[in-house]
Short mmCIF file of C-alpha atoms in Angstrom, two decimals:
data_model
loop_
_atom_site.label_atom_id
_atom_site.label_comp_id
_atom_site.label_asym_id
_atom_site.label_seq_id
_atom_site.Cartn_x
_atom_site.Cartn_y
_atom_site.Cartn_z
CA VAL W 1 0.01 -0.01 -0.01
CA GLN W 2 1.22 3.55 -0.78
CA LEU W 3 0.27 6.39 1.53
CA GLN W 4 0.10 10.12 0.70
CA ALA W 5 -0.33 12.59 3.58
CA SER W 6 -1.69 16.11 3.23
CA GLY W 7 -3.28 18.93 5.20
CA GLY W 8 -0.41 20.36 7.19
CA GLY W 9 0.31 24.06 7.46
CA LEU W 10 1.14 27.03 9.61
CA VAL W 11 -1.47 27.91 12.20
CA GLN W 12 -1.78 29.81 15.48
CA ALA W 13 -2.17 28.28 18.90
CA GLY W 14 -5.75 27.24 19.48
CA ASP W 15 -6.49 26.68 15.82
CA SER W 16 -7.49 23.41 14.19
CA LEU W 17 -6.18 21.36 11.29
CA ARG W 18 -7.25 18.11 9.64
CA LEU W 19 -4.58 15.88 8.21
CA SER W 20 -5.52 13.33 5.54
CA CYS W 21 -3.73 10.24 4.36
CA ALA W 22 -4.87 8.68 1.14
CA ALA W 23 -3.99 5.06 0.37
CA SER W 24 -3.55 3.32 -2.93
CA GLY W 25 -2.95 -0.28 -3.62
CA GLY W 26 -3.69 -3.08 -1.16
CA THR W 27 -6.95 -3.76 0.53
CA PHE W 28 -7.43 -0.77 2.80
CA SER W 29 -9.72 -2.47 5.29
CA ARG W 30 -6.98 -4.98 6.12
CA TYR W 31 -4.71 -2.36 7.60
CA ALA W 32 -4.50 -0.83 11.06
CA LEU W 33 -3.49 2.80 10.68
CA ALA W 34 -1.59 5.31 12.70
CA TRP W 35 -0.18 8.82 12.86
CA PHE W 36 3.28 9.61 14.22
CA ARG W 37 5.15 12.86 14.43
CA GLN W 38 8.82 13.85 14.53
CA VAL W 39 10.78 16.90 15.40
CA PRO W 40 14.32 17.20 13.96
CA GLY W 41 16.81 15.60 16.36
CA ASN W 42 14.14 13.58 18.12
CA GLU W 43 12.77 10.12 17.60
CA ARG W 44 9.54 9.56 15.77
CA GLU W 45 6.74 9.44 18.35
CA PHE W 46 3.30 7.90 18.41
CA VAL W 47 0.24 10.12 18.11
CA ALA W 48 -2.79 7.98 17.37
CA THR W 49 -3.83 4.64 15.96
CA ILE W 50 -7.09 3.16 14.75
CA SER W 51 -8.04 -0.45 14.17
CA ARG W 52 -9.11 -2.05 10.93
CA ASN W 53 -12.82 -1.52 11.59
CA GLY W 54 -12.42 1.84 13.26
CA LYS W 55 -13.85 0.66 16.53
CA ALA W 56 -10.64 0.79 18.58
CA ARG W 57 -8.59 3.98 18.84
CA ASN W 58 -5.60 4.86 20.94
CA TYR W 59 -3.98 8.20 21.57
CA GLU W 60 -0.79 9.59 23.07
CA ASP W 61 -1.68 11.20 26.35
CA SER W 62 -0.87 14.78 25.39
CA VAL W 63 -3.29 14.70 22.41
CA LYS W 64 -6.05 12.52 23.84
CA ASP W 65 -8.64 15.24 24.40
CA ARG W 66 -7.71 17.32 21.38
CA PHE W 67 -7.04 14.98 18.47
CA THR W 68 -9.34 12.47 16.75
CA ILE W 69 -8.28 9.77 14.33
CA SER W 70 -10.84 8.37 11.93
CA ARG W 71 -10.97 6.38 8.72
CA ASP W 72 -13.20 6.07 5.68
CA ASN W 73 -12.70 2.62 4.19
CA ASP W 74 -14.77 3.45 1.12
CA LYS W 75 -12.52 6.42 0.32
CA LYS W 76 -9.37 4.59 1.38
CA THR W 77 -8.45 7.58 3.46
CA PHE W 78 -7.84 8.24 7.09
CA TYR W 79 -7.66 11.43 9.04
CA LEU W 80 -6.29 13.23 12.05
CA GLN W 81 -8.49 16.01 13.28
CA MET W 82 -6.36 18.29 15.47
CA ASN W 83 -8.09 20.86 17.69
CA SER W 84 -6.70 23.34 20.23
CA LEU W 85 -3.31 23.12 18.68
CA LYS W 86 -0.32 24.04 20.78
CA PRO W 87 3.17 25.14 19.82
CA GLU W 88 4.49 21.81 21.16
CA ASP W 89 2.41 20.04 18.48
CA THR W 90 4.79 21.48 15.88
CA ALA W 91 6.32 18.55 14.03
CA HIS W 92 6.42 16.59 10.81
CA TYR W 93 3.43 14.27 10.86
CA TYR W 94 3.62 10.85 9.21
CA CYS W 95 0.83 8.41 8.45
CA ALA W 96 1.55 4.73 8.65
CA ALA W 97 -0.15 1.36 8.02
CA ARG W 98 0.35 -2.23 8.96
CA GLN W 99 -1.56 -5.29 7.83
CA THR W 100 -3.05 -7.12 10.77
CA ILE W 101 -5.67 -9.62 11.76
CA LEU W 102 -8.94 -8.06 12.95
CA THR W 103 -8.30 -8.76 16.62
CA ALA W 104 -4.64 -7.68 16.76
CA PRO W 105 -3.75 -5.24 19.56
CA GLN W 106 -2.89 -1.80 18.42
CA SER W 107 0.75 -0.86 18.22
CA THR W 108 2.33 2.43 19.13
CA GLU W 109 5.78 1.43 17.92
CA PRO W 110 7.02 2.86 14.58
CA HIS W 111 8.97 -0.34 13.80
CA ASP W 112 5.67 -2.31 13.68
CA TYR W 113 4.53 -0.27 10.63
CA PRO W 114 6.08 -1.20 7.32
CA TYR W 115 4.20 1.38 5.19
CA TRP W 116 4.71 5.09 5.53
CA GLY W 117 3.60 8.28 3.87
CA GLN W 118 6.07 11.08 3.20
CA GLY W 119 4.67 13.27 5.95
CA THR W 120 3.27 16.73 6.21
CA GLN W 121 4.58 19.65 8.30
CA VAL W 122 2.48 21.18 11.04
CA THR W 123 3.75 24.41 12.56
CA VAL W 124 1.90 26.06 15.43
CA SER W 125 2.87 29.56 16.34
CA SER W 126 2.27 30.98 19.84
#
């Protein structure tokens, strides 16, 4: 599967953004999906993940009440709605996918995801 992220930009603290990740190739519904982010000099960190059927979602603690991950299997696209953005959310955001069985536990580890998009930059000014 190939992934293409979009939707990043420069916003002010408190604003919202919605990132999208469009997939091509593969059977989209067979993949668990995730968003990660990375600041230069730091390791890539987990943001959110969603199960194959969309019923299970997991978030990093600092974004739990502000970000929402969702998927549209018909459109082969998944999203990260980011509200109440903070300067510390500034990073390059990457979408990722891994093929799993339906009941697999969600993973927050980048090395568990073999498929990655190129990322999109989110910059939040104070």
